[in-house]
PDB file of C-alpha atoms in Angstrom:
ATOM      1  CA  UNK A   1     148.932 166.724  12.167  1.00 71.00           C
ATOM      2  CA  UNK A   2     147.527 165.803  15.386  1.00 80.00           C
ATOM      3  CA  UNK A   3     143.641 165.600  16.759  1.00 85.00           C
ATOM      4  CA  UNK A   4     142.360 165.465  20.187  1.00 90.00           C
ATOM      5  CA  UNK A   5     140.694 161.979  20.493  1.00 93.00           C
ATOM      6  CA  UNK A   6     136.885 162.125  22.149  1.00 95.00           C
ATOM      7  CA  UNK A   7     135.386 159.151  23.325  1.00 97.00           C
ATOM      8  CA  UNK A   8     131.852 158.976  23.002  1.00 98.00           C
ATOM      9  CA  UNK A   9     128.739 156.345  24.240  1.00 98.00           C
ATOM     10  CA  UNK A  10     125.568 155.654  22.614  1.00 98.00           C
ATOM     11  CA  UNK A  11     123.237 154.363  25.438  1.00 97.00           C
ATOM     12  CA  UNK A  12     119.675 153.549  25.648  1.00 96.00           C
ATOM     13  CA  UNK A  13     117.786 154.247  28.379  1.00 93.00           C
ATOM     14  CA  UNK A  14     114.205 152.960  28.484  1.00 85.00           C
ATOM     15  CA  UNK A  15     114.310 152.301  24.787  1.00 89.00           C
ATOM     16  CA  UNK A  16     115.682 156.042  23.929  1.00 96.00           C
ATOM     17  CA  UNK A  17     119.109 157.407  23.600  1.00 98.00           C
ATOM     18  CA  UNK A  18     120.551 159.649  26.133  1.00 97.00           C
ATOM     19  CA  UNK A  19     122.056 163.029  24.758  1.00 97.00           C
ATOM     20  CA  UNK A  20     123.099 165.754  26.482  1.00 97.00           C
ATOM     21  CA  UNK A  21     123.206 169.558  25.274  1.00 96.00           C
ATOM     22  CA  UNK A  22     126.434 171.198  24.875  1.00 93.00           C
ATOM     23  CA  UNK A  23     127.652 175.235  25.187  1.00 90.00           C
ATOM     24  CA  UNK A  24     127.268 175.400  21.536  1.00 89.00           C
ATOM     25  CA  UNK A  25     123.523 174.388  21.732  1.00 93.00           C
ATOM     26  CA  UNK A  26     124.176 171.308  19.946  1.00 94.00           C
ATOM     27  CA  UNK A  27     122.924 167.763  21.333  1.00 97.00           C
ATOM     28  CA  UNK A  28     126.065 165.016  21.679  1.00 96.00           C
ATOM     29  CA  UNK A  29     126.574 161.710  22.899  1.00 97.00           C
ATOM     30  CA  UNK A  30     128.101 161.496  26.730  1.00 97.00           C
ATOM     31  CA  UNK A  31     131.333 160.998  26.794  1.00 96.00           C
ATOM     32  CA  UNK A  32     135.054 163.020  26.314  1.00 94.00           C
ATOM     33  CA  UNK A  33     138.878 163.293  26.007  1.00 92.00           C
ATOM     34  CA  UNK A  34     140.911 160.602  26.159  1.00 89.00           C
ATOM     35  CA  UNK A  35     143.474 160.977  29.293  1.00 89.00           C
ATOM     36  CA  UNK A  36     147.214 159.997  28.414  1.00 88.00           C
ATOM     37  CA  UNK A  37     147.511 156.123  29.009  1.00 92.00           C
ATOM     38  CA  UNK A  38     144.140 155.404  29.494  1.00 93.00           C
ATOM     39  CA  UNK A  39     142.189 152.506  27.695  1.00 95.00           C
ATOM     40  CA  UNK A  40     139.465 153.917  25.213  1.00 96.00           C
ATOM     41  CA  UNK A  41     136.742 151.957  26.804  1.00 96.00           C
ATOM     42  CA  UNK A  42     137.690 152.757  30.163  1.00 96.00           C
ATOM     43  CA  UNK A  43     137.336 156.428  29.108  1.00 97.00           C
ATOM     44  CA  UNK A  44     133.956 155.739  28.377  1.00 97.00           C
ATOM     45  CA  UNK A  45     132.804 154.322  31.295  1.00 97.00           C
ATOM     46  CA  UNK A  46     134.504 156.779  33.176  1.00 97.00           C
ATOM     47  CA  UNK A  47     133.011 159.975  31.863  1.00 96.00           C
ATOM     48  CA  UNK A  48     129.251 158.460  31.523  1.00 96.00           C
ATOM     49  CA  UNK A  49     129.352 157.948  35.067  1.00 95.00           C
ATOM     50  CA  UNK A  50     130.696 161.416  35.723  1.00 95.00           C
ATOM     51  CA  UNK A  51     128.126 163.098  33.066  1.00 95.00           C
ATOM     52  CA  UNK A  52     125.317 160.950  34.202  1.00 96.00           C
ATOM     53  CA  UNK A  53     125.976 159.158  37.315  1.00 95.00           C
ATOM     54  CA  UNK A  54     125.408 156.022  35.997  1.00 96.00           C
ATOM     55  CA  UNK A  55     127.364 152.668  35.263  1.00 95.00           C
ATOM     56  CA  UNK A  56     127.483 151.132  31.894  1.00 96.00           C
ATOM     57  CA  UNK A  57     129.345 148.366  30.341  1.00 96.00           C
ATOM     58  CA  UNK A  58     131.265 148.705  26.819  1.00 96.00           C
ATOM     59  CA  UNK A  59     130.256 146.332  23.968  1.00 94.00           C
ATOM     60  CA  UNK A  60     132.411 147.504  20.636  1.00 92.00           C
ATOM     61  CA  UNK A  61     133.481 150.633  18.917  1.00 96.00           C
ATOM     62  CA  UNK A  62     130.646 151.749  16.381  1.00 96.00           C
ATOM     63  CA  UNK A  63     132.305 154.298  14.298  1.00 96.00           C
ATOM     64  CA  UNK A  64     134.781 157.103  14.180  1.00 96.00           C
ATOM     65  CA  UNK A  65     135.280 160.377  12.603  1.00 94.00           C
ATOM     66  CA  UNK A  66     137.159 163.623  12.319  1.00 93.00           C
ATOM     67  CA  UNK A  67     134.336 166.353  13.400  1.00 91.00           C
ATOM     68  CA  UNK A  68     135.466 170.195  13.180  1.00 86.00           C
ATOM     69  CA  UNK A  69     134.113 171.580  16.095  1.00 80.00           C
ATOM     70  CA  UNK A  70     135.227 175.077  15.837  1.00 78.00           C
ATOM     71  CA  UNK A  71     136.442 176.412  12.460  1.00 81.00           C
ATOM     72  CA  UNK A  72     139.813 174.687  11.955  1.00 82.00           C
ATOM     73  CA  UNK A  73     139.766 172.465  14.889  1.00 86.00           C
ATOM     74  CA  UNK A  74     139.084 169.224  14.340  1.00 90.00           C
ATOM     75  CA  UNK A  75     138.466 166.334  17.170  1.00 93.00           C
ATOM     76  CA  UNK A  76     138.866 162.466  16.017  1.00 94.00           C
ATOM     77  CA  UNK A  77     135.387 161.401  17.696  1.00 96.00           C
ATOM     78  CA  UNK A  78     135.203 157.560  18.417  1.00 97.00           C
ATOM     79  CA  UNK A  79     131.949 156.101  19.616  1.00 98.00           C
ATOM     80  CA  UNK A  80     131.020 152.998  21.434  1.00 98.00           C
ATOM     81  CA  UNK A  81     127.726 150.940  21.981  1.00 97.00           C
ATOM     82  CA  UNK A  82     127.142 150.947  25.891  1.00 97.00           C
ATOM     83  CA  UNK A  83     124.728 149.279  28.226  1.00 94.00           C
ATOM     84  CA  UNK A  84     123.543 150.316  31.425  1.00 94.00           C
ATOM     85  CA  UNK A  85     124.800 147.995  34.006  1.00 94.00           C
ATOM     86  CA  UNK A  86     121.626 148.664  36.417  1.00 87.00           C
ATOM     87  CA  UNK A  87     118.786 151.068  35.851  1.00 87.00           C
ATOM     88  CA  UNK A  88     118.960 154.342  38.283  1.00 88.00           C
ATOM     89  CA  UNK A  89     117.936 157.617  37.728  1.00 92.00           C
ATOM     90  CA  UNK A  90     120.172 159.979  35.304  1.00 93.00           C
ATOM     91  CA  UNK A  91     121.886 163.205  36.482  1.00 91.00           C
ATOM     92  CA  UNK A  92     123.600 165.883  34.673  1.00 89.00           C
ATOM     93  CA  UNK A  93     126.900 167.315  35.426  1.00 88.00           C
ATOM     94  CA  UNK A  94     127.668 170.810  35.235  1.00 85.00           C
ATOM     95  CA  UNK A  95     129.683 169.974  31.846  1.00 86.00           C
ATOM     96  CA  UNK A  96     126.230 170.410  29.865  1.00 89.00           C
ATOM     97  CA  UNK A  97     123.001 172.992  29.681  1.00 88.00           C
ATOM     98  CA  UNK A  98     120.432 169.992  29.286  1.00 94.00           C
ATOM     99  CA  UNK A  99     120.205 166.142  29.213  1.00 96.00           C
ATOM    100  CA  UNK A 100     117.478 164.738  26.945  1.00 96.00           C
ATOM    101  CA  UNK A 101     116.288 161.217  26.004  1.00 96.00           C
ATOM    102  CA  UNK A 102     115.156 160.917  22.449  1.00 97.00           C
ATOM    103  CA  UNK A 103     113.645 158.521  20.467  1.00 96.00           C
ATOM    104  CA  UNK A 104     114.889 157.485  17.153  1.00 95.00           C
ATOM    105  CA  UNK A 105     112.567 159.696  14.824  1.00 95.00           C
ATOM    106  CA  UNK A 106     112.979 162.536  17.465  1.00 96.00           C
ATOM    107  CA  UNK A 107     117.323 162.238  16.536  1.00 97.00           C
ATOM    108  CA  UNK A 108     116.331 163.799  13.008  1.00 95.00           C
ATOM    109  CA  UNK A 109     115.183 167.358  13.920  1.00 94.00           C
ATOM    110  CA  UNK A 110     117.997 167.876  16.904  1.00 97.00           C
ATOM    111  CA  UNK A 111     121.181 169.943  15.747  1.00 97.00           C
ATOM    112  CA  UNK A 112     123.964 167.521  16.313  1.00 96.00           C
ATOM    113  CA  UNK A 113     126.326 165.944  13.927  1.00 94.00           C
ATOM    114  CA  UNK A 114     125.253 163.622  11.202  1.00 95.00           C
ATOM    115  CA  UNK A 115     128.470 161.225  12.806  1.00 96.00           C
ATOM    116  CA  UNK A 116     126.207 161.112  16.022  1.00 97.00           C
ATOM    117  CA  UNK A 117     122.948 160.037  14.612  1.00 97.00           C
ATOM    118  CA  UNK A 118     124.724 157.483  12.603  1.00 97.00           C
ATOM    119  CA  UNK A 119     126.068 156.117  15.613  1.00 97.00           C
ATOM    120  CA  UNK A 120     122.893 155.826  17.332  1.00 98.00           C
ATOM    121  CA  UNK A 121     121.336 154.422  14.283  1.00 96.00           C
ATOM    122  CA  UNK A 122     123.751 151.428  14.070  1.00 96.00           C
ATOM    123  CA  UNK A 123     123.688 151.017  18.003  1.00 96.00           C
ATOM    124  CA  UNK A 124     119.844 150.705  17.928  1.00 95.00           C
ATOM    125  CA  UNK A 125     119.889 148.371  14.937  1.00 93.00           C
ATOM    126  CA  UNK A 126     122.248 145.984  16.829  1.00 91.00           C
ATOM    127  CA  UNK A 127     120.258 145.848  20.013  1.00 87.00           C
ATOM    128  CA  UNK A 128     117.008 145.438  18.069  1.00 84.00           C
ATOM    129  CA  UNK A 129     118.946 142.343  15.855  1.00 78.00           C
ATOM    130  CA  UNK A 130     120.420 140.881  19.270  1.00 72.00           C
ATOM    131  CA  UNK A 131     117.087 140.862  20.998  1.00 62.00           C
ATOM    132  CA  UNK A 132     115.483 139.071  17.897  1.00 59.00           C
ATOM    133  CA  UNK A 133     117.936 135.992  18.241  1.00 54.00           C
TER     134      UNK A 133
END
């Protein structure tokens, strides 16, 4: 069995995570489908540029899991931790309904896959730990 691959980025903007609301009224991380021959880290940079209008740098893979997007349609989700290169205003593409920046406490109540929450928590802890060194 083969699955489409979606590469997502966990991006913090002013200490809050950036999320996009999709057509299923779920909040998700910015990112999208891996194109043929594309490096996954280049994919997440491209997708975030297209969806948010900002430039990012990739750190590392955070997590991966199969997500049932629709009944009997699974997608392999791969999440990366990313950093904002230069702070600039976020914009939303026409691929999503809304953009939001949320605290870690806020994400607990949002309709979103648990895998995204897990990735957000992990990346937040990594950033905090790195700052304390």
